[in-house]
CSV table of C-alpha atoms in Angstrom, one decimal:
chain,number,residue,atom,x,y,z
M,16,MET,CA,66.5,-73.5,-32.8
M,17,THR,CA,63.1,-73.1,-32.7
M,18,GLU,CA,61.1,-72.3,-36.2
M,19,ASN,CA,60.1,-68.6,-36.4
M,20,LEU,CA,56.3,-68.1,-36.8
M,21,ILE,CA,56.3,-64.5,-37.4
M,22,GLU,CA,59.6,-62.2,-37.8
M,23,THR,CA,59.6,-58.5,-38.2
M,24,VAL,CA,62.3,-56.4,-40.0
M,25,ASP,CA,62.9,-52.9,-39.0
M,26,LEU,CA,59.2,-52.0,-38.9
M,27,HIS,CA,58.4,-48.3,-39.3
M,28,LYS,CA,55.0,-46.4,-38.9
M,29,SER,CA,54.0,-42.9,-38.7
M,30,PHE,CA,50.7,-41.2,-38.3
M,31,THR,CA,49.4,-38.2,-39.1
M,32,VAL,CA,47.7,-36.1,-36.3
M,33,ASN,CA,45.2,-33.3,-37.3
M,34,GLY,CA,46.3,-33.6,-40.9
M,35,LYS,CA,50.0,-32.3,-40.7
M,36,GLU,CA,52.0,-33.2,-37.5
M,37,THR,CA,53.5,-36.7,-38.2
M,38,LEU,CA,54.0,-39.0,-35.6
M,39,HIS,CA,56.7,-41.7,-36.0
M,40,VAL,CA,55.4,-44.2,-33.6
M,41,LEU,CA,57.1,-47.2,-34.7
M,42,LYS,CA,61.7,-46.8,-35.1
M,43,GLY,CA,62.4,-49.9,-36.9
M,44,VAL,CA,61.5,-53.5,-34.7
M,45,THR,CA,63.0,-56.3,-36.0
M,46,GLU,CA,61.3,-58.8,-33.7
M,47,HIS,CA,60.8,-62.6,-33.9
M,48,ILE,CA,58.2,-64.9,-32.5
M,49,ALA,CA,58.7,-68.3,-32.1
M,50,LYS,CA,55.9,-71.3,-32.8
M,51,GLY,CA,54.5,-72.2,-29.2
M,52,GLU,CA,56.0,-68.8,-27.7
M,53,VAL,CA,54.2,-66.5,-25.4
M,54,VAL,CA,55.4,-63.1,-25.8
M,55,SER,CA,53.9,-60.3,-23.5
M,56,ILE,CA,54.5,-56.5,-24.6
M,57,ILE,CA,54.8,-53.8,-21.8
M,58,GLY,CA,55.7,-50.2,-22.2
M,59,PRO,CA,54.1,-46.7,-21.3
M,60,SER,CA,51.4,-45.8,-23.4
M,61,GLY,CA,52.2,-44.4,-26.8
M,62,GLY,CA,55.3,-46.7,-26.8
M,63,GLY,CA,54.0,-48.2,-29.7
M,64,LYS,CA,52.8,-51.3,-28.3
M,65,SER,CA,49.5,-51.3,-30.4
M,66,THR,CA,51.1,-50.8,-33.6
M,67,PHE,CA,53.2,-53.4,-33.2
M,68,LEU,CA,50.5,-55.4,-32.7
M,69,ARG,CA,48.5,-54.1,-35.4
M,70,CYS,CA,51.3,-54.3,-38.0
M,71,LEU,CA,51.3,-57.9,-37.4
M,72,ASN,CA,48.2,-58.8,-39.0
M,73,LEU,CA,48.3,-55.6,-41.3
M,74,LEU,CA,45.1,-53.9,-39.7
M,75,GLU,CA,47.9,-51.2,-39.4
M,76,ARG,CA,50.4,-51.1,-42.8
M,77,PRO,CA,54.1,-50.3,-42.0
M,78,GLU,CA,56.1,-47.8,-44.3
M,79,SER,CA,58.8,-50.0,-44.1
M,80,GLY,CA,60.2,-53.1,-43.2
M,81,LYS,CA,58.7,-56.5,-43.8
M,82,ILE,CA,57.0,-59.0,-41.9
M,83,ILE,CA,56.7,-62.5,-42.9
M,84,PHE,CA,54.3,-65.3,-41.2
M,85,GLU,CA,54.7,-69.0,-41.8
M,86,GLY,CA,57.3,-68.3,-44.3
M,87,VAL,CA,55.4,-65.6,-46.3
M,88,GLU,CA,56.6,-62.1,-46.5
M,89,ILE,CA,52.9,-60.7,-46.4
M,90,THR,CA,54.1,-57.3,-47.0
M,91,GLY,CA,55.3,-58.0,-49.9
M,92,GLU,CA,53.1,-57.2,-53.1
M,93,LYS,CA,50.2,-59.1,-54.6
M,94,VAL,CA,49.8,-61.0,-51.3
M,95,ASP,CA,45.9,-61.8,-50.3
M,96,ILE,CA,46.4,-60.7,-46.8
M,97,ASN,CA,42.5,-62.0,-45.9
M,98,LEU,CA,43.7,-65.7,-46.0
M,99,HIS,CA,47.0,-64.9,-44.0
M,100,ARG,CA,44.7,-63.0,-41.5
M,101,GLN,CA,42.6,-66.5,-40.9
M,102,LYS,CA,45.4,-68.3,-39.3
M,103,MET,CA,46.0,-65.0,-37.2
M,104,GLY,CA,43.3,-64.8,-34.1
M,105,MET,CA,42.8,-60.8,-32.6
M,106,VAL,CA,41.4,-59.9,-29.6
M,107,PHE,CA,40.5,-56.1,-29.3
M,108,GLN,CA,40.7,-53.8,-26.2
M,109,HIS,CA,37.1,-53.2,-26.7
M,110,PHE,CA,35.9,-56.3,-28.0
M,111,ASN,CA,34.2,-55.7,-30.8
M,112,VAL,CA,31.9,-58.6,-31.0
M,113,PHE,CA,28.8,-58.3,-33.4
M,114,PRO,CA,25.7,-56.8,-31.8
M,115,HIS,CA,23.4,-57.9,-34.6
M,116,LEU,CA,24.6,-61.4,-34.5
M,117,SER,CA,23.7,-63.7,-31.2
M,118,VAL,CA,26.7,-65.6,-29.4
M,119,LYS,CA,26.7,-68.5,-31.6
M,120,LYS,CA,26.3,-66.7,-34.8
M,121,ASN,CA,28.9,-64.6,-33.8
M,122,ILE,CA,31.3,-67.7,-33.7
M,123,THR,CA,30.2,-69.4,-36.9
M,124,LEU,CA,30.0,-66.5,-39.7
M,125,ALA,CA,33.5,-66.1,-40.6
M,126,PRO,CA,34.4,-70.1,-40.3
M,127,VAL,CA,31.1,-70.9,-42.5
M,128,LEU,CA,31.2,-67.7,-44.7
M,129,LEU,CA,35.1,-68.7,-45.9
M,130,GLY,CA,34.6,-71.7,-46.4
M,131,LYS,CA,36.1,-73.5,-43.6
M,132,ARG,CA,33.2,-75.5,-42.6
M,133,SER,CA,29.8,-76.5,-43.0
M,134,GLN,CA,26.8,-74.6,-40.8
M,135,ALA,CA,26.5,-77.9,-38.9
M,136,GLU,CA,29.9,-78.2,-38.2
M,137,ALA,CA,30.8,-74.4,-37.0
M,138,ASP,CA,27.5,-74.9,-34.8
M,139,GLU,CA,29.1,-78.0,-33.3
M,140,GLN,CA,32.4,-76.2,-32.8
M,141,ALA,CA,30.7,-73.4,-31.4
M,142,GLU,CA,29.1,-75.4,-28.6
M,143,GLN,CA,32.2,-76.7,-27.9
M,144,LEU,CA,34.2,-73.6,-27.8
M,145,LEU,CA,30.9,-71.9,-26.0
M,146,SER,CA,31.4,-74.4,-23.2
M,147,ARG,CA,35.1,-74.2,-22.7
M,148,VAL,CA,34.8,-70.7,-21.5
M,149,GLY,CA,31.5,-71.5,-19.5
M,150,LEU,CA,28.8,-69.5,-22.1
M,151,LEU,CA,26.8,-72.3,-23.7
M,152,GLU,CA,23.6,-71.5,-21.8
M,153,LYS,CA,24.0,-68.2,-23.4
M,154,LYS,CA,24.6,-69.0,-27.5
M,155,ASP,CA,21.4,-67.5,-28.3
M,156,GLU,CA,21.7,-64.4,-26.9
M,157,HIS,CA,22.5,-61.1,-28.7
M,158,PRO,CA,25.7,-59.7,-27.0
M,159,GLY,CA,23.8,-57.0,-25.5
M,160,ARG,CA,22.6,-59.0,-23.3
M,161,LEU,CA,26.9,-59.5,-22.0
M,162,SER,CA,29.2,-58.4,-19.4
M,163,GLY,CA,32.1,-57.0,-20.5
M,164,GLY,CA,33.9,-60.0,-19.5
M,165,GLN,CA,31.9,-62.6,-21.5
M,166,LYS,CA,32.1,-60.3,-24.6
M,167,GLN,CA,35.7,-61.0,-24.4
M,168,ARG,CA,35.6,-64.5,-23.8
M,169,LEU,CA,33.1,-64.5,-26.8
M,170,ALA,CA,35.5,-62.3,-28.8
M,171,ILE,CA,38.4,-64.9,-28.1
M,172,VAL,CA,36.9,-68.1,-28.9
M,173,ARG,CA,35.1,-66.2,-32.1
M,174,ALA,CA,39.2,-66.1,-32.9
M,175,LEU,CA,40.2,-69.4,-31.4
M,176,ALA,CA,37.0,-70.8,-34.2
M,177,MET,CA,39.0,-70.3,-37.1
M,178,GLU,CA,41.6,-72.7,-35.8
M,179,PRO,CA,44.8,-69.6,-36.0
M,180,ASP,CA,48.2,-70.8,-35.7
M,181,VAL,CA,48.8,-67.2,-33.2
M,182,MET,CA,46.9,-65.5,-31.1
M,183,LEU,CA,47.5,-61.3,-31.0
M,184,PHE,CA,45.9,-59.9,-27.7
M,185,ASP,CA,45.8,-55.9,-27.9
M,186,GLU,CA,44.9,-54.9,-24.1
M,187,PRO,CA,42.0,-57.8,-23.9
M,188,THR,CA,41.9,-56.7,-20.1
M,189,SER,CA,42.3,-52.9,-20.1
M,190,ALA,CA,38.4,-51.7,-20.9
M,191,LEU,CA,37.2,-54.3,-18.1
M,192,ASP,CA,35.3,-54.0,-14.8
M,193,PRO,CA,38.1,-55.2,-12.4
M,194,GLU,CA,35.9,-57.9,-11.4
M,195,MET,CA,36.0,-59.2,-14.8
M,196,VAL,CA,39.8,-59.0,-15.7
M,197,GLY,CA,40.0,-62.4,-13.9
M,198,GLU,CA,37.6,-64.4,-15.5
M,199,VAL,CA,39.4,-63.3,-19.3
M,200,LEU,CA,42.9,-63.9,-17.5
M,201,ASP,CA,41.6,-67.5,-16.9
M,202,VAL,CA,41.0,-68.2,-20.5
M,203,ILE,CA,43.5,-66.5,-21.8
M,204,LYS,CA,45.8,-68.6,-19.3
M,205,ALA,CA,44.2,-71.8,-20.8
M,206,LEU,CA,44.7,-71.0,-24.4
M,207,VAL,CA,48.6,-69.9,-23.3
M,208,LYS,CA,49.0,-73.5,-22.0
M,209,SER,CA,47.4,-75.5,-24.6
M,210,GLY,CA,50.5,-74.4,-26.5
M,211,MET,CA,48.8,-71.4,-28.8
M,212,THR,CA,51.8,-69.1,-29.7
M,213,SER,CA,50.5,-65.5,-28.4
M,214,VAL,CA,51.2,-62.1,-28.4
M,215,ILE,CA,49.9,-60.1,-25.8
M,216,VAL,CA,49.7,-56.5,-25.5
M,217,THR,CA,49.4,-55.9,-21.5
M,218,HIS,CA,49.5,-54.0,-18.4
M,219,GLU,CA,49.0,-56.7,-16.0
M,220,MET,CA,52.7,-57.1,-15.0
M,221,GLY,CA,51.8,-60.3,-12.8
M,222,PHE,CA,50.3,-62.4,-15.4
M,223,ALA,CA,52.7,-61.1,-18.1
M,224,ARG,CA,54.8,-62.4,-15.5
M,225,GLU,CA,53.1,-65.4,-14.8
M,226,VAL,CA,52.2,-66.5,-18.5
M,227,SER,CA,55.1,-65.1,-20.6
M,228,ASP,CA,58.2,-67.2,-22.1
M,229,ARG,CA,59.4,-64.1,-22.9
M,230,ILE,CA,58.6,-59.7,-22.7
M,231,LEU,CA,59.6,-57.3,-24.6
M,232,PHE,CA,59.5,-53.7,-23.2
M,233,MET,CA,58.5,-50.9,-26.0
M,234,ASP,CA,59.3,-47.7,-25.7
M,235,GLY,CA,59.6,-44.2,-28.2
M,236,GLY,CA,58.7,-46.7,-31.2
M,237,VAL,CA,61.8,-49.2,-30.1
M,238,ILE,CA,61.8,-52.6,-27.9
M,239,ALA,CA,64.1,-50.8,-25.9
M,240,GLU,CA,64.3,-54.4,-24.2
M,241,SER,CA,63.6,-58.2,-24.2
M,242,GLY,CA,64.3,-61.0,-22.0
M,243,ASN,CA,62.6,-63.7,-20.1
M,244,PRO,CA,60.1,-62.4,-17.4
M,245,ASP,CA,61.7,-62.9,-14.4
M,246,ASP,CA,65.0,-60.8,-16.1
M,247,ILE,CA,63.0,-58.3,-16.8
M,248,MET,CA,60.7,-57.9,-13.8
M,249,ASN,CA,63.5,-58.1,-11.4
M,250,ARG,CA,67.0,-57.0,-13.2
M,251,PRO,CA,66.0,-54.7,-16.4
M,252,GLN,CA,69.2,-53.3,-17.5
M,253,ASN,CA,67.4,-50.1,-19.4
M,254,PRO,CA,67.0,-47.3,-17.2
M,255,ARG,CA,63.4,-46.5,-19.1
M,256,THR,CA,62.5,-50.1,-18.5
M,257,LYS,CA,63.8,-49.2,-14.5
M,258,GLU,CA,61.4,-46.0,-14.5
M,259,PHE,CA,58.7,-47.9,-16.0
M,260,LEU,CA,58.5,-50.8,-13.8
M,261,SER,CA,58.9,-49.0,-10.3
M,262,LYS,CA,56.0,-47.0,-11.7
M,263,VAL,CA,53.8,-49.7,-12.4
M,264,LEU,CA,55.1,-52.0,-9.6
M,265,TYR,CA,54.9,-51.6,-5.8
W,26,MET,CA,-20.1,-20.0,-46.8
W,27,ASP,CA,-19.6,-20.4,-50.2
W,28,PHE,CA,-15.7,-21.7,-49.8
W,29,PHE,CA,-16.5,-24.7,-48.0
W,30,SER,CA,-19.4,-25.5,-50.0
W,31,ASN,CA,-16.9,-25.0,-52.7
W,32,ILE,CA,-14.8,-27.4,-52.0
W,33,VAL,CA,-17.8,-30.2,-51.4
W,34,LYS,CA,-19.1,-29.4,-55.1
W,35,ILE,CA,-15.4,-29.6,-56.3
W,36,MET,CA,-14.8,-32.8,-54.3
W,37,ALA,CA,-17.9,-34.5,-55.6
W,38,LYS,CA,-17.2,-34.1,-58.9
W,39,TYR,CA,-13.8,-34.3,-59.1
W,40,TRP,CA,-12.4,-36.9,-56.0
W,41,LYS,CA,-11.1,-39.4,-58.9
W,42,VAL,CA,-8.8,-37.0,-60.1
W,43,PHE,CA,-7.2,-35.8,-57.0
W,44,LEU,CA,-7.9,-39.1,-54.6
W,45,LEU,CA,-7.2,-41.8,-56.9
W,46,GLN,CA,-4.9,-40.4,-60.3
W,47,GLY,CA,-3.4,-37.3,-57.9
W,48,VAL,CA,-2.8,-39.6,-54.8
W,49,GLY,CA,-2.2,-42.5,-56.8
W,50,TYR,CA,1.0,-41.0,-59.2
W,51,THR,CA,2.2,-39.4,-56.2
W,52,LEU,CA,3.1,-42.3,-54.4
W,53,LEU,CA,3.7,-44.1,-57.0
W,54,LEU,CA,6.2,-41.7,-58.4
W,55,SER,CA,7.4,-41.3,-54.5
W,56,ALA,CA,7.9,-44.9,-54.0
W,57,ILE,CA,9.9,-45.5,-57.5
W,58,THR,CA,12.4,-42.2,-56.9
W,59,VAL,CA,13.3,-43.5,-53.0
W,60,VAL,CA,13.5,-47.6,-54.4
W,61,CYS,CA,15.2,-46.6,-57.5
W,62,GLY,CA,16.9,-43.6,-55.5
W,63,ALA,CA,18.4,-45.8,-52.3
W,64,VAL,CA,19.7,-48.1,-55.1
W,65,LEU,CA,21.6,-45.2,-56.7
W,66,GLY,CA,22.2,-43.7,-53.5
W,67,LEU,CA,24.2,-46.8,-52.6
W,68,LEU,CA,25.9,-47.0,-56.1
W,69,LEU,CA,27.0,-43.2,-55.2
W,70,TYR,CA,28.5,-44.3,-51.8
W,71,LEU,CA,30.3,-47.6,-52.8
W,72,GLY,CA,31.9,-45.5,-56.1
W,73,ARG,CA,32.9,-42.3,-53.6
W,74,THR,CA,34.7,-45.1,-51.2
W,75,ALA,CA,36.0,-47.3,-54.4
W,76,ARG,CA,39.7,-47.4,-54.6
W,77,PHE,CA,39.5,-46.1,-57.8
W,78,LYS,CA,40.6,-42.6,-57.1
W,79,PRO,CA,38.9,-41.1,-60.4
W,80,LEU,CA,35.5,-42.9,-59.3
W,81,ASN,CA,35.2,-41.1,-56.2
W,82,TRP,CA,35.8,-37.8,-57.4
W,83,LEU,CA,33.2,-38.4,-60.4
W,84,CYS,CA,30.7,-39.5,-57.7
W,85,ILE,CA,31.6,-36.8,-55.0
W,86,ALA,CA,31.2,-34.3,-57.9
W,87,ILE,CA,27.9,-35.6,-58.7
W,88,VAL,CA,26.8,-35.2,-55.4
W,89,GLU,CA,27.6,-32.1,-54.7
W,90,VAL,CA,26.6,-30.6,-58.3
W,91,VAL,CA,23.2,-32.7,-58.1
W,92,ARG,CA,23.0,-30.9,-53.9
W,93,GLY,CA,24.2,-27.5,-55.2
W,94,THR,CA,21.4,-26.9,-57.8
W,95,PRO,CA,17.7,-26.7,-57.5
W,96,MET,CA,16.0,-29.5,-58.3
W,97,LEU,CA,13.4,-27.7,-60.6
W,98,LEU,CA,16.2,-27.1,-62.8
W,99,GLN,CA,17.5,-31.0,-62.9
W,100,LEU,CA,14.6,-31.8,-63.7
W,101,TYR,CA,14.0,-29.6,-66.7
W,102,ILE,CA,17.4,-31.2,-67.7
W,103,ALA,CA,15.6,-34.6,-67.1
W,104,TYR,CA,13.0,-33.8,-69.3
W,105,PHE,CA,14.4,-32.5,-72.6
W,106,LEU,CA,17.2,-34.7,-72.1
W,107,VAL,CA,16.6,-38.4,-71.1
W,108,PRO,CA,14.3,-38.5,-74.2
W,109,LYS,CA,17.4,-37.9,-76.3
W,110,ILE,CA,20.2,-39.7,-75.0
W,111,LEU,CA,17.9,-43.2,-74.7
W,112,PRO,CA,17.5,-45.2,-77.7
W,113,PHE,CA,13.7,-46.1,-77.0
W,114,HIS,CA,10.6,-43.7,-76.4
W,115,VAL,CA,10.5,-42.4,-72.8
W,116,THR,CA,7.3,-40.7,-71.4
W,117,GLU,CA,7.3,-37.4,-69.6
W,118,PHE,CA,6.8,-39.6,-66.7
W,119,GLY,CA,9.4,-41.4,-67.0
W,120,SER,CA,12.0,-38.7,-67.8
W,121,VAL,CA,11.0,-36.5,-64.8
W,122,THR,CA,11.1,-40.0,-62.5
W,123,VAL,CA,14.3,-40.2,-63.9
W,124,GLY,CA,15.4,-36.7,-62.6
W,125,LEU,CA,13.5,-37.4,-59.4
W,126,VAL,CA,15.5,-40.5,-58.8
W,127,ILE,CA,18.9,-39.0,-59.6
W,128,ASN,CA,18.1,-36.1,-56.7
W,129,SER,CA,16.9,-38.5,-54.4
W,130,GLY,CA,20.0,-40.9,-55.2
W,131,CYS,CA,22.2,-38.0,-54.0
W,132,TYR,CA,21.1,-37.3,-51.1
W,133,VAL,CA,20.3,-41.2,-50.3
W,134,SER,CA,24.4,-41.4,-50.6
W,135,GLU,CA,24.7,-39.0,-48.0
W,136,ILE,CA,22.3,-41.1,-45.8
W,137,PHE,CA,24.4,-43.9,-46.4
W,138,ARG,CA,27.4,-42.0,-45.6
W,139,SER,CA,26.5,-41.4,-42.5
W,140,GLY,CA,24.5,-44.4,-41.6
W,141,ILE,CA,27.3,-46.2,-42.1
W,142,GLN,CA,30.2,-44.4,-40.3
W,143,ALA,CA,28.2,-45.1,-37.2
W,144,ILE,CA,29.2,-48.1,-37.2
W,145,ASP,CA,32.6,-48.5,-34.4
W,146,LYS,CA,35.5,-48.5,-37.0
W,147,GLY,CA,36.4,-52.1,-34.2
W,148,GLN,CA,33.6,-53.5,-36.5
W,149,THR,CA,35.1,-53.3,-39.4
W,150,GLU,CA,39.0,-54.4,-37.7
W,151,ALA,CA,37.1,-57.6,-36.2
W,152,ALA,CA,35.4,-58.5,-39.2
W,153,ARG,CA,38.5,-57.9,-41.1
W,154,SER,CA,41.0,-60.0,-38.8
W,155,LEU,CA,39.4,-62.9,-39.0
W,156,GLY,CA,39.6,-62.8,-42.6
W,157,LEU,CA,36.7,-61.5,-44.4
W,158,ASN,CA,37.2,-59.3,-47.6
W,159,GLY,CA,36.3,-55.8,-47.4
W,160,ARG,CA,32.8,-56.8,-49.6
W,161,GLN,CA,32.1,-59.1,-47.1
W,162,THR,CA,32.8,-57.4,-44.3
W,163,MET,CA,30.3,-54.6,-45.6
W,164,MET,CA,27.8,-56.9,-46.5
W,165,ARG,CA,27.6,-59.1,-43.4
W,166,ILE,CA,28.6,-57.1,-40.6
W,167,ILE,CA,28.8,-53.2,-41.5
W,168,LEU,CA,25.4,-52.8,-43.6
W,169,PRO,CA,23.2,-54.6,-41.1
W,170,GLN,CA,23.9,-53.0,-38.4
W,171,ALA,CA,23.5,-49.7,-40.5
W,172,ILE,CA,20.8,-50.3,-41.7
W,173,LYS,CA,18.9,-49.5,-38.2
W,174,ASN,CA,20.3,-45.7,-38.9
W,175,ILE,CA,19.7,-45.9,-42.8
W,176,LEU,CA,16.1,-47.0,-42.7
W,177,PRO,CA,14.4,-44.6,-40.8
W,178,ALA,CA,16.3,-41.5,-42.3
W,179,LEU,CA,15.2,-43.2,-45.5
W,180,GLY,CA,11.8,-43.1,-44.2
W,181,ASN,CA,12.2,-39.3,-44.1
W,182,GLU,CA,13.3,-38.9,-47.1
W,183,PHE,CA,10.2,-40.7,-48.3
W,184,ILE,CA,8.0,-37.8,-46.7
W,185,THR,CA,10.5,-35.3,-48.6
W,186,VAL,CA,9.7,-37.0,-51.7
W,187,VAL,CA,6.0,-37.0,-51.7
W,188,LYS,CA,6.2,-33.5,-51.4
W,189,GLU,CA,9.3,-33.1,-53.9
W,190,THR,CA,7.0,-34.8,-56.4
W,191,SER,CA,4.7,-31.9,-56.6
W,192,LEU,CA,7.5,-30.1,-58.8
W,193,ALA,CA,6.8,-32.6,-61.2
W,194,SER,CA,3.5,-31.4,-61.7
W,195,THR,CA,5.7,-28.6,-63.9
W,196,PHE,CA,5.4,-31.7,-66.9
W,197,PHE,CA,1.6,-32.6,-65.9
W,198,VAL,CA,3.3,-36.1,-65.0
W,199,GLY,CA,-0.2,-36.9,-63.3
W,200,ASP,CA,0.7,-36.6,-59.3
W,201,LEU,CA,-1.0,-34.7,-57.2
W,202,MET,CA,-0.3,-31.1,-58.2
W,203,THR,CA,-0.8,-31.9,-61.0
W,204,SER,CA,-4.4,-32.6,-60.5
W,205,TYR,CA,-4.8,-29.2,-58.9
W,206,LEU,CA,-3.6,-27.4,-61.9
W,207,LYS,CA,-6.5,-29.6,-64.0
W,208,VAL,CA,-9.6,-28.7,-61.5
W,209,LYS,CA,-8.4,-25.3,-61.3
W,210,GLY,CA,-8.1,-24.9,-64.8
W,211,ASN,CA,-11.8,-26.3,-64.9
W,212,THR,CA,-13.5,-24.8,-61.7
W,213,TYR,CA,-11.4,-21.4,-61.4
W,214,LEU,CA,-11.6,-22.1,-58.0
W,215,THR,CA,-7.6,-21.5,-57.0
W,216,MET,CA,-7.9,-21.4,-53.0
W,217,GLU,CA,-10.3,-24.2,-53.0
W,218,CYS,CA,-8.2,-26.8,-54.7
W,219,LEU,CA,-5.1,-25.6,-52.9
W,220,THR,CA,-7.0,-26.3,-50.0
W,221,ILE,CA,-8.3,-29.6,-51.1
W,222,VAL,CA,-4.2,-30.9,-52.3
W,223,GLY,CA,-2.7,-29.2,-49.2
W,224,VAL,CA,-4.9,-30.9,-46.5
W,225,ILE,CA,-4.5,-34.2,-48.5
W,226,TYR,CA,-0.6,-33.8,-49.0
W,227,PHE,CA,-0.8,-32.9,-45.1
W,228,VAL,CA,-2.7,-36.4,-44.6
W,229,LEU,CA,-0.8,-38.4,-46.7
W,230,THR,CA,2.7,-37.4,-44.8
W,231,PHE,CA,1.1,-37.0,-41.5
W,232,ILE,CA,0.2,-40.8,-41.9
W,233,LEU,CA,3.3,-41.9,-43.4
W,234,SER,CA,5.3,-40.0,-40.5
W,235,LYS,CA,2.9,-41.9,-38.2
W,236,LEU,CA,3.6,-45.2,-39.7
W,237,LEU,CA,7.5,-43.9,-40.0
W,238,ASN,CA,7.4,-43.5,-35.9
W,239,ALA,CA,5.9,-46.6,-35.1
W,240,PHE,CA,8.3,-48.6,-37.4
W,241,GLU,CA,11.3,-47.0,-35.7
W,242,ARG,CA,9.8,-48.2,-32.2
W,243,ARG,CA,9.9,-51.2,-33.5
W,244,LEU,CA,13.8,-52.2,-35.1
W,245,LYS,CA,14.8,-50.0,-31.3
W,246,ALA,CA,12.5,-53.0,-29.2
W,247,HIS,CA,14.7,-55.6,-31.5
W,248,ASP,CA,17.4,-54.3,-30.0
């Protein structure tokens, strides 16, 4: 029995649209992510994938249900979520690199500001991380000079600089030009191989199949099906999974 | 041409009143107003976005009331009320300045609001996901970016304030418009004095807006 890193119990979340209509996005999601596990979440748009991921570090606060991270119920009262977020790296669809800071400063800001490292230590670490993703020669540039793929690689190492225990990827390649998808997926693959626990919301089916230990299919606010990549991709049980896969796989 | 020779004569005699005292006080008053107004504006902005709801309502109410009433009325209230409230002696200049600062602060808080709201929500999310708290996110991520939207708008506010300080002349605080009142009182040459003051105001705001444009171009060049 492996140790659970993240556990969610019956998460519910709804959004108010245009001030009146409520949209029930998560309808009771109970799931657990084991330490070292790589989990991909696939499913149609509006199925709750991103919302579920964003609940894990409380960028979205669920209305009810529990999230337990490293044994602490972070949805509880009087929890300093900032401390727990330091242990959960997140990568966004639109990169969200800091345009006013140099590439290196993007990486060192959080570790230095949060007292994890001295500036000198953080600089050294940043250069190591940048060379790992082939961006070392860009360290003094501003992100405005980087391509989309480079920005996303920067965003990934920025999150890694906090030495997180889990990485959350929210459609990391959806906003990229097709020719840049590969370079970002390669970085994620290398990271996953090094044993980083990861939760990846993605539309890249081939990638999900290749890197995941487990795939969750989300639709209509629930996890409709969950299993190993081979079973989900080749022998889906749920009719909605079948239908979705028949549309995205060819 | 009596008109122009009169202007020359007035300037020869009273240039110090216009250019030293008048322009000096107007610029001083404007600078104090904009600097203190910026601080007050930031506080009002923080107040209206704070987690403590009654503070939100209070700050929004202040901004709405100030923006919805005439500035001259506010200056009158400040002129009479400030010396009564404060325990130490306040000059007329001081009281009127308080009124100007409060008025400007409310407009500046709107400048802050729009400048900050223009920053993509993803920036906040990225900062918070790294473990930064709300204040660190504001100070290190949002404000440094918002400042590029805010500074040009603050410059425009400064130009507006230069013109608005003329209302302070109602209380004879020594600004450019007060110079007009003084010199006109001595010479009885109304149109000539108004023309002089008008030209000086125009030159002031024209130079300021050109400086501002140059400054904005430099900000943009930095991106």
